[in-house]
XYZ file of C-alpha atoms in Angstrom:
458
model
C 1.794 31.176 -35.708
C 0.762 30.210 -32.229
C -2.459 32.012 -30.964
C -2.495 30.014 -27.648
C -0.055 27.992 -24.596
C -1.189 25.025 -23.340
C -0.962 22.457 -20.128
C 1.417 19.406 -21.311
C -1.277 17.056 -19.876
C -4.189 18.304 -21.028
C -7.369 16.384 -21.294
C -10.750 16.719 -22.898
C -13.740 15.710 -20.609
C -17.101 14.492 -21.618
C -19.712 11.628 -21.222
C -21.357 9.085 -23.609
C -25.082 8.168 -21.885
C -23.788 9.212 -18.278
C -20.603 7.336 -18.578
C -17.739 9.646 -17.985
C -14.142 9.597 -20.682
C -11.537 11.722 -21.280
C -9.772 11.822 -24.613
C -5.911 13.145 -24.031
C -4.333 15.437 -26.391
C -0.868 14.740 -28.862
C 1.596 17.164 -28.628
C 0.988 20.499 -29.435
C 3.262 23.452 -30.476
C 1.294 25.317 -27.839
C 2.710 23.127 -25.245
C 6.199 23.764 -25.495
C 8.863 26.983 -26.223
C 9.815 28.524 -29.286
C 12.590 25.750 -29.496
C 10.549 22.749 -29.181
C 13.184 21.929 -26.278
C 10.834 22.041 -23.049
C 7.260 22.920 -21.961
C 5.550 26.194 -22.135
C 5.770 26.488 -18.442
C 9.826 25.748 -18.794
C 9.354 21.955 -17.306
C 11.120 19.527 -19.445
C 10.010 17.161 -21.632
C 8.963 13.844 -20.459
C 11.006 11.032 -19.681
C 9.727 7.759 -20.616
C 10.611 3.979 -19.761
C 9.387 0.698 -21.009
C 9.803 -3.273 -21.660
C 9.377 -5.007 -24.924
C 9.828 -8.786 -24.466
C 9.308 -11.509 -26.374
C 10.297 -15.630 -25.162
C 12.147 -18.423 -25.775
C 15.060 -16.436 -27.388
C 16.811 -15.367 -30.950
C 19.289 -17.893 -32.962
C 22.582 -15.744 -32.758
C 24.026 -17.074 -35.716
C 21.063 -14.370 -37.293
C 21.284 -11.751 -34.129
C 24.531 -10.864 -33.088
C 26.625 -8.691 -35.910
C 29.914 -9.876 -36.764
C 31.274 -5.846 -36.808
C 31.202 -3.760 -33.620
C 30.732 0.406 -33.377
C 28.193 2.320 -35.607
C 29.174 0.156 -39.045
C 27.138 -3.159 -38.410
C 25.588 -5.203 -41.045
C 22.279 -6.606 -39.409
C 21.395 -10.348 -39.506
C 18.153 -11.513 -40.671
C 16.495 -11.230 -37.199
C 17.367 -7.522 -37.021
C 17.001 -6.659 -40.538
C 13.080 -5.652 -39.893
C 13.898 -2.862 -37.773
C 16.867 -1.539 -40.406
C 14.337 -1.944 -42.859
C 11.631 0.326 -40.876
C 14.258 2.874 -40.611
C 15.440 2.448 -37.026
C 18.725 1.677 -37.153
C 19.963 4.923 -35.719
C 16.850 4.427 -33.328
C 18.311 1.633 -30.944
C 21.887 -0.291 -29.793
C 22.591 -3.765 -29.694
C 24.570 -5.336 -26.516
C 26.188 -8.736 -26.608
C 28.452 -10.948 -24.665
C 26.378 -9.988 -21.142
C 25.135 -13.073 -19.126
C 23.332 -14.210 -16.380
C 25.492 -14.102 -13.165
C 23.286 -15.260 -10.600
C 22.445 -18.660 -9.781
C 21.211 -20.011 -12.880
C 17.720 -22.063 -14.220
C 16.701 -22.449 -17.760
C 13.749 -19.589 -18.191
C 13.576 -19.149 -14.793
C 16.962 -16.894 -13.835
C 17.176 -15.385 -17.291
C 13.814 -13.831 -17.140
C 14.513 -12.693 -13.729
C 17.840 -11.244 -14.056
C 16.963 -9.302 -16.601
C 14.161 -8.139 -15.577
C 15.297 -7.244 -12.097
C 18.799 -7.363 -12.091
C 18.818 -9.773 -9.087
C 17.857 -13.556 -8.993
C 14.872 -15.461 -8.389
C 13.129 -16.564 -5.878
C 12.882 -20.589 -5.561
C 9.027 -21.294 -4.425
C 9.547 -25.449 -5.301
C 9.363 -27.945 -7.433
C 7.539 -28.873 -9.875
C 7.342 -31.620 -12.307
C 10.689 -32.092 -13.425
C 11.412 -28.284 -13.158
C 11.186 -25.354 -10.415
C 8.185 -22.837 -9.590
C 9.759 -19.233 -9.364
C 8.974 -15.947 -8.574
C 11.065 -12.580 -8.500
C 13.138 -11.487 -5.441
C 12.680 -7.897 -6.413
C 10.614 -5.340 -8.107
C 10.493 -5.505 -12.103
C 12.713 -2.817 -13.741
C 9.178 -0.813 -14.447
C 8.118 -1.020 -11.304
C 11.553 0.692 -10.224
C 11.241 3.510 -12.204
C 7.195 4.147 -12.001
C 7.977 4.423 -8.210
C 11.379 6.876 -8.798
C 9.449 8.864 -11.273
C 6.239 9.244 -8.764
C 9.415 10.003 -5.965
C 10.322 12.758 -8.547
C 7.256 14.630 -8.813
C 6.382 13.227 -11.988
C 3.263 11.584 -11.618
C 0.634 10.508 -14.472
C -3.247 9.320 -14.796
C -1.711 6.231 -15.214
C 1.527 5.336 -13.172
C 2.262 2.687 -15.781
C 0.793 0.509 -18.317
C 1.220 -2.990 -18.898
C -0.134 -4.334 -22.160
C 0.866 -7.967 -24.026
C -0.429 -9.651 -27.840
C -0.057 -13.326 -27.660
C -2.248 -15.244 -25.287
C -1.352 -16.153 -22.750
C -1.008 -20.411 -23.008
C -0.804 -21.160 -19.376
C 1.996 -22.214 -16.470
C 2.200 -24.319 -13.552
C 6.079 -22.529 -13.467
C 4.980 -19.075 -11.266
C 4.916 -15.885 -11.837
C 8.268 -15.647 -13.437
C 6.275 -17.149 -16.190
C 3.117 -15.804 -16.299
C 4.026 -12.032 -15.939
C 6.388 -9.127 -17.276
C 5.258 -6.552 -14.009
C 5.733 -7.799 -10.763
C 5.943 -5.523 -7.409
C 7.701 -8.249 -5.860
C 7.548 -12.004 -5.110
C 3.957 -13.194 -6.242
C 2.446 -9.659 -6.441
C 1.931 -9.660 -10.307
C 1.121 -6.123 -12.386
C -0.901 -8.836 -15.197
C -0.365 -7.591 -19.135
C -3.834 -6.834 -20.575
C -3.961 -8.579 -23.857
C -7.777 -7.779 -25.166
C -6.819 -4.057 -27.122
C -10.633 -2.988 -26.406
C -9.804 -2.768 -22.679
C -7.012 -1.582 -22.907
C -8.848 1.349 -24.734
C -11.664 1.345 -21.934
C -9.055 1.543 -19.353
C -7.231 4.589 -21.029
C -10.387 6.430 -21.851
C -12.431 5.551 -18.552
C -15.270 3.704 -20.402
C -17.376 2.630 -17.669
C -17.894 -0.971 -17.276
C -20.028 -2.979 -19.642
C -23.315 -1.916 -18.481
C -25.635 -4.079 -20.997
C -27.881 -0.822 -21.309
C -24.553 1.232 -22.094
C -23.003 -1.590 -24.556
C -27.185 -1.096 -25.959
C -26.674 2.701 -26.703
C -23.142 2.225 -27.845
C -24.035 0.200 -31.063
C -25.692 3.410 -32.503
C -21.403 4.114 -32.952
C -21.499 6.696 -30.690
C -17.471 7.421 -30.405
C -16.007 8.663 -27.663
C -14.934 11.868 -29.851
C -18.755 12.690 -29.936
C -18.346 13.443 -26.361
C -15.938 16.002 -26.674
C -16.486 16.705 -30.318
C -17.356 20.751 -29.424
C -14.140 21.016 -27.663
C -12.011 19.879 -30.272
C -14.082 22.525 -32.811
C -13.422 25.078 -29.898
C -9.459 24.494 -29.340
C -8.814 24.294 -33.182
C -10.153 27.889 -33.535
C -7.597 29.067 -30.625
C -4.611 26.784 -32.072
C -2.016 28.058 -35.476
C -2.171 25.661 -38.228
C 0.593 23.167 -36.947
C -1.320 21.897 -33.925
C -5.056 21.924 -36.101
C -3.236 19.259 -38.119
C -1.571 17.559 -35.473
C -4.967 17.341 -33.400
C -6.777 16.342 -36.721
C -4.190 13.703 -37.438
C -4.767 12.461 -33.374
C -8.540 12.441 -33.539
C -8.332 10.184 -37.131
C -6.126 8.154 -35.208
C -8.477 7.457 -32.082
C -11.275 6.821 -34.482
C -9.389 4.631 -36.854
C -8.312 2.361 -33.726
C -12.278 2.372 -33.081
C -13.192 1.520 -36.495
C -10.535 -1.367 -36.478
C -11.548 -2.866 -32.727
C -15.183 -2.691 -34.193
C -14.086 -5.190 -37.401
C -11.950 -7.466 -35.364
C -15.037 -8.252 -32.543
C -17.140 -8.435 -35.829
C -14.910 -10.697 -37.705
C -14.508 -13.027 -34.061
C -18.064 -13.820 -34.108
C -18.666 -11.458 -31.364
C -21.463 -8.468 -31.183
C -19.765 -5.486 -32.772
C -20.006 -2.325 -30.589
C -18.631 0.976 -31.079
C -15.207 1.403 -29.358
C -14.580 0.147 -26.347
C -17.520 -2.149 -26.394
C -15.816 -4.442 -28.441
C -14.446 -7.875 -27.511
C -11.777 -9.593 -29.030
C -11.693 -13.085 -28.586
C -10.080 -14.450 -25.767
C -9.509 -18.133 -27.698
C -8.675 -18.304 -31.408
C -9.522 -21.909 -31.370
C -7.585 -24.866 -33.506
C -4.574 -23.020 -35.478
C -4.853 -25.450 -37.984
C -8.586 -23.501 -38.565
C -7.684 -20.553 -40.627
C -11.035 -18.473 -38.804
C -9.279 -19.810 -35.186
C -6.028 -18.701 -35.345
C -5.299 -15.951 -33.290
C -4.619 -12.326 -35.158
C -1.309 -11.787 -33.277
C -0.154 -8.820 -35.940
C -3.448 -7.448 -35.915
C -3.567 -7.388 -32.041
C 0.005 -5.823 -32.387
C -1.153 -2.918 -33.940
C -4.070 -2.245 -32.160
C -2.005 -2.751 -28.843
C 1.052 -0.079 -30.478
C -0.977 2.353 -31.751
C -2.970 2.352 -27.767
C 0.134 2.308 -25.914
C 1.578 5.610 -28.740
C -1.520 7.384 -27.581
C -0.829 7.052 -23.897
C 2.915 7.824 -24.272
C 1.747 10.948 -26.599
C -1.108 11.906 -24.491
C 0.928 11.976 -21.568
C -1.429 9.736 -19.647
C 1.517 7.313 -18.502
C 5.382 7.229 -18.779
C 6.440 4.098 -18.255
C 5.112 0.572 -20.087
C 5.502 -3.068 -20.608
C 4.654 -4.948 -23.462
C 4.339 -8.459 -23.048
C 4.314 -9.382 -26.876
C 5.152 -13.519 -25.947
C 5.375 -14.360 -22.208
C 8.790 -16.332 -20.573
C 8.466 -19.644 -22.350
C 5.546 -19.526 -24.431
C 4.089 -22.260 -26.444
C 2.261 -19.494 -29.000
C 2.017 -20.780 -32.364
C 3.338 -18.450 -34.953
C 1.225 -20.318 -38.039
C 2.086 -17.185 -40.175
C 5.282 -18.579 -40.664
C 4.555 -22.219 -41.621
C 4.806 -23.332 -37.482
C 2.372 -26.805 -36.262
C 3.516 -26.597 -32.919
C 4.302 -23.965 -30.063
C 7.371 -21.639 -30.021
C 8.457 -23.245 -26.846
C 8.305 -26.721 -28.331
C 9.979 -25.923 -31.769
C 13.009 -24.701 -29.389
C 13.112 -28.573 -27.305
C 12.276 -30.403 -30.692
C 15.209 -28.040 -31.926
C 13.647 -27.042 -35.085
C 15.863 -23.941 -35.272
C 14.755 -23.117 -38.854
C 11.213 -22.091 -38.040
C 12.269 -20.649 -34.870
C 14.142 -18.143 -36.576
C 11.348 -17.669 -38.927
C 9.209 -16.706 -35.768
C 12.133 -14.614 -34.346
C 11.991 -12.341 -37.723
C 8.224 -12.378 -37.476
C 8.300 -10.991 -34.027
C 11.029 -8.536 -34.701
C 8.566 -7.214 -37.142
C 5.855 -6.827 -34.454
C 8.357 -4.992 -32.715
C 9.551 -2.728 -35.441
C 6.031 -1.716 -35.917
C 5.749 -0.730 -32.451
C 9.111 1.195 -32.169
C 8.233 2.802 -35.763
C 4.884 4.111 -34.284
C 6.497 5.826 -31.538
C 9.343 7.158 -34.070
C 6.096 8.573 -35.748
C 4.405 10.441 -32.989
C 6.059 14.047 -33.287
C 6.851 15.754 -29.949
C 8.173 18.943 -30.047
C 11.393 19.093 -32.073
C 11.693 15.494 -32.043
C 9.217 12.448 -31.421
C 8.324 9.975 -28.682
C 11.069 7.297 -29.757
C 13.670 10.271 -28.808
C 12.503 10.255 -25.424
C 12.253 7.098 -24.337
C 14.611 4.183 -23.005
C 13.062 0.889 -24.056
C 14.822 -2.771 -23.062
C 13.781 -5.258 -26.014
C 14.782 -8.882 -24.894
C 14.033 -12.081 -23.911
C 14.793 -14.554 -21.093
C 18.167 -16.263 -23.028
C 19.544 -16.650 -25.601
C 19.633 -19.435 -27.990
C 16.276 -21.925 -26.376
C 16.992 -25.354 -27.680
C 19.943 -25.223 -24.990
C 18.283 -22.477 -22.233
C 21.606 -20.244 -22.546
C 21.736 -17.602 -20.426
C 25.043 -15.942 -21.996
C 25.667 -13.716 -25.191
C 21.876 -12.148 -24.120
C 19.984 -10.650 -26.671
C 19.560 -6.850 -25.560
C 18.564 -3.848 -27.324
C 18.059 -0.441 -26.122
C 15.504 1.714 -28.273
C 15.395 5.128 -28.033
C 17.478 8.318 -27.450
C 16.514 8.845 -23.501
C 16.060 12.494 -24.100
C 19.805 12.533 -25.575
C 21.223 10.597 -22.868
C 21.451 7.414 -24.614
C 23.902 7.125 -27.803
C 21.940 4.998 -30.791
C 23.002 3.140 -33.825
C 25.685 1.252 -31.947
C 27.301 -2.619 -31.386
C 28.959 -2.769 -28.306
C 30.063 -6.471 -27.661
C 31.527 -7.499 -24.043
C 34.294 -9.387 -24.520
C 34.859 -10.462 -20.582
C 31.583 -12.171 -20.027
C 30.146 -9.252 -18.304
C 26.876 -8.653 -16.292
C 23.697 -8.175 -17.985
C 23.093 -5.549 -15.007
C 25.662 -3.437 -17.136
C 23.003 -3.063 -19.198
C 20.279 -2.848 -17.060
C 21.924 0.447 -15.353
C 22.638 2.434 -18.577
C 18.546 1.538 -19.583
C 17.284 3.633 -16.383
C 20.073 6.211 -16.657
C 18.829 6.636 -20.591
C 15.247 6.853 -18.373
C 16.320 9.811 -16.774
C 17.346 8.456 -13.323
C 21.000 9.307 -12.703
C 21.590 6.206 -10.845
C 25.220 5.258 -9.283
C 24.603 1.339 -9.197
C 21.761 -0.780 -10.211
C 20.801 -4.345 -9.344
C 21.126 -6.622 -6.144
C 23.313 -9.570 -4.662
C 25.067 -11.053 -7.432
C 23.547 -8.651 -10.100
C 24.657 -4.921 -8.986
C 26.854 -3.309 -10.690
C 27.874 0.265 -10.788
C 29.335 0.547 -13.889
C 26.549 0.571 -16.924
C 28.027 0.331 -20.680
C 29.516 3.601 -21.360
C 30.051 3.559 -24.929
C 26.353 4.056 -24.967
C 25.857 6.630 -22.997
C 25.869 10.182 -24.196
C-alpha cells in the first residue's frame, strides 16, 4: 500500500568532507497514479531520446533479414539482442541511403546524424577534413525538450567506451554531439567521471581523494534519508530503492577494482581512474577492458535515465572510423584497418561483439522498472553507424535500428525494408516523433523529408 506521493525528480542531498552530491531516486510507486500511466501530480511520464553508435559498419550478408514484417529470422549480427530478449524491444530499417553529396565516413556519419550534409573544411592527406552543417539529432531534441518545459539537471549526456584513437579528419570524426560546425559536445569515456559528473563529486582535491580512500560512499552522505523515506514508502518502492542503492554501490565497488587492477591508486567511487591508455594489445594487462567499460558506462547512463537527471543521451561506443582493436575476438589490427585490408571475417566477429555491448545496454534499460512499464518503453534510441558495409564506404542499405517503444508511439519487433532507395531522413523523422516531438518534416537541403516510415509508427 502506498503511505506517501512523491516529486518525479526527486533528489537526496548531502556532503562527503564538505564536498556537496546528490544521489537521484529510481522510480517509485509514490511517484505516479494508481495506473502506473502518469505522475502523481498528473504530468506524464518522461520522454526520452538517445544515440547508440558504433563505426566502420555491419556485413549485411549477417544484418539485414531476408523476411520483412514482425516474422524475421535474425542474422548472426542481430542474434545478441534476440538472444537478450529484445526482439519485440526495437525495429530494423533497410534499403535507406545517403542522399546528399556523398564521402566515405564523412557524409554517412553526418547524414545520419543530422539529416543534412557536411560541411567541407579541406583537404587532407588523400581525404577531406569535415565537420557538420547542422546540430546533431540530440542536440535537436535537448533544445525542443528545454522549448517544452521539460528541463533536467542535466540537459543531456554524452558518454562513449572505446578510446578514442585519434583524427586529423574533423569533428565528424572525433565526436557523436556537435551544436554545429566545430562546436563539439565531447563523449566522456573514463566511467568514474562520468559518475563524478552525475553525482557532483567535487574535483579531485588531493586532500578529498585522501579522505575518500577510508570508502566513504556517496550513500553515507545521505544514508539517514534513505532510512527516513523507506519508513514513509509501502513495500514496492523499499525494494525498488534497496535494489537502486545496491546498484550505486555495486558500480562503486566495480570502478574501485578496475582503477586497482590498472595500476592506479584505488579510491572509493568517484575517485577512481581508469586508465586512459591500455598499452600494447598484444599485452594481455594492456588491452583495454572495452566490455567492462560498457557496463560501467550502461549501468551510469540507466541511473540518469531512471533518476530523471537527463532525458536525452549519446553513447559513443566506437567513434566514425575507428581503428579500436577488438582482441577479444582474435583481431591484430584496428577495426578500421580490418575493413581496407578487407578481412570481412573478423569484422563480423567484432560487429557481433559490439552488438553484444549494445544488447547489454538496451537490456539494462529494459530492466529499470518505471511505473507500469520500464525505461526501454519510453525511449526512442537510433543504433547505427556511418555506412554500411566498410571495405567499400557504402552509404546505401544503412544499418538502422530504432530501440524502444517512445511511450507507445513507436511500433517494435518489426522489418520494414525500402524498396525505392529511400532517404535515411525517413528514418530520422519517425526516431524524434517516437521522442515525443510531433514533428511535420525533419532534416535539411537534400535530407528533409516529411514523410517518416509509417509502418513503424503507432
Amino acid at each position: 500500500m502506498r503511505n506517501t506521493t512523491m516529486k518525479r525528480r526527486t533528489i537526496l542531498h548531502g556532503a562527503i568532507h564538505g564536498a556537496a552530491i546528490g544521489v537521484g531516486l529510481p522510480s517509485l510507486e509514490a511517484m505516479f497514479n494508481a495506473n502506473g500511466t502518469a505522475h502523481a501530480d498528473g504530468t506524464g511520464l518522461p520522454n526520452r531520446f538517445g544515440i547508440w553508435f558504433f563505426g566502420n559498419g555491419i556485413r549485411r550478408q549477417h544484418w539485414i533479414p531476408t523476411e520483412t514484417g514482425t516474422a524475421w529470422t535474425p542474422g548472426e549480427e542481430l542474434q545478441p539482442l534476440v538472444d537478450a530478449g529484445l526482439k519485440n524491444d526495437f525495429s530494423i530499417i533497410s534499403g535507406l541511403e545517403i542522399k546528399t553529396k556523398r564521402h566515405p565516413h564523412h557524409s554517412g556519419m553526418v547524414g545520419i546524424t543530422t539529416g543534412g550534409p557536411m560541411q567541407v573544411i579541406g583537404p587532407v592527406r588523400d581525404t577531406i577534413q569535415s565537420t557538420v552543417a547542422y546540430p546533431t539529432l540530440d542536440v535537436f531534441v535537448r533544445k525542443a525538450y528545454e522549448a517544452k518545459g521539460w528541463k533536467t539537471p542535466f540537459g543531456s549526456l554524452e558518454v562513449g567506451v572505446c578510446r578514442f584513437t585519434g583524427t586529423d579528419e574533423g569533428t565528424t570524426f572525433e565526436h557523436l554531439s556537435l551544436n554545429g560546425p566545430n562546436n563539439p559536445n565531447p563523449s566522456e569515456r573514463n566511467p568514474s567521471k562520468v559518475f563524478q559528473r552525475l553525482f557532483g563529486m567535487a574535483p579531485n582535491d588531493p586532500r578529498l581523494g585522501n579522505r575518500l580512500k577510508a570508502r566513504a560512499s556517496v550513500l553515507d552522505a545521505v544514508a539517514g534519508q534513505i532510512r527516513a523515506l523507506q519508513a514513509t514508502v509501502g513495500a514496492t518502492d523499499r525494494g525498488r530503492l534497496d535494489g537502486h542503492m545496491e546498484s550505486v554501490r555495486a558500480l562503486e565497488t566495480r570502478l574501485v577494482a578496475q582503477a586497482a587492477t590498472a595500476g592506479k591508486t584505488g579510491v572509493a567511487g568517484p575517485g577512481c581512474v581508469l586508465p586512459k591508455d591500455p598499452g600494447n594489445p598484444a599485452n594481455i594487462m594492456g588491452r583495454e577492458p572495452i566490455a567492462e567499460k560498457n557496463k560501467a558506462i550502461s549501468d551510469l547512463t540507466a541511473i540518469a535515465l531512471a533518476c530523471d537527471l537527463t532525458r536525452v543521451f549519446t553513447v559513443n561506443f566506437e567513434t566514425c572510423g575507428s581503428s579500436v582493436n577488438f582482441w577479444m575476438i582474435g583481431a591484430t589490427e584496428g577495426m578500421h584497418t580490418m575493413n581496407h585490408n578487407r578481412k570481412n571475417d573478423l569484422v563480423h566477429s567484432a560487429v557481433v561483439f559490439t552488438m553484444e555491448q549494445c544488447a547489454y545496454f538496451l537490456k539494462r534499460l529494459k530492466d529499470t522498472p518505471e511505473a507500469a512499464g520500464n525505461l526501454l518503453d519510453s525511449a526512442s534510441i537510433l543504433v547505427t553507424s556511418e555506412h554500411s558495409e566498410g571495405d567499400v564506404h557504402s552509404q546505401d542499405d544503412f544499418p538502422i535500428l530504432i530501440a524502444g517503444k517512445g511511450g507507445g508511439r513507436l511500433k517494435t519487433g518489426i522489418h520494414h525494408r525500402s524498396r525505392t532507395k529511400e532517404n535515411v531522413s525517413h528514418a530520422l523523422l519517425t526516431l524524434l516523433r517516437g521522442a515525443g516531438l510531433p514533428l511535420a518534416e525533419y532534416g535539411y537541403e537534400l535530407g528533409k523529408v516529411a514523410v517518416g516510415v509509417p509502418p513503424l509508427e503507432a
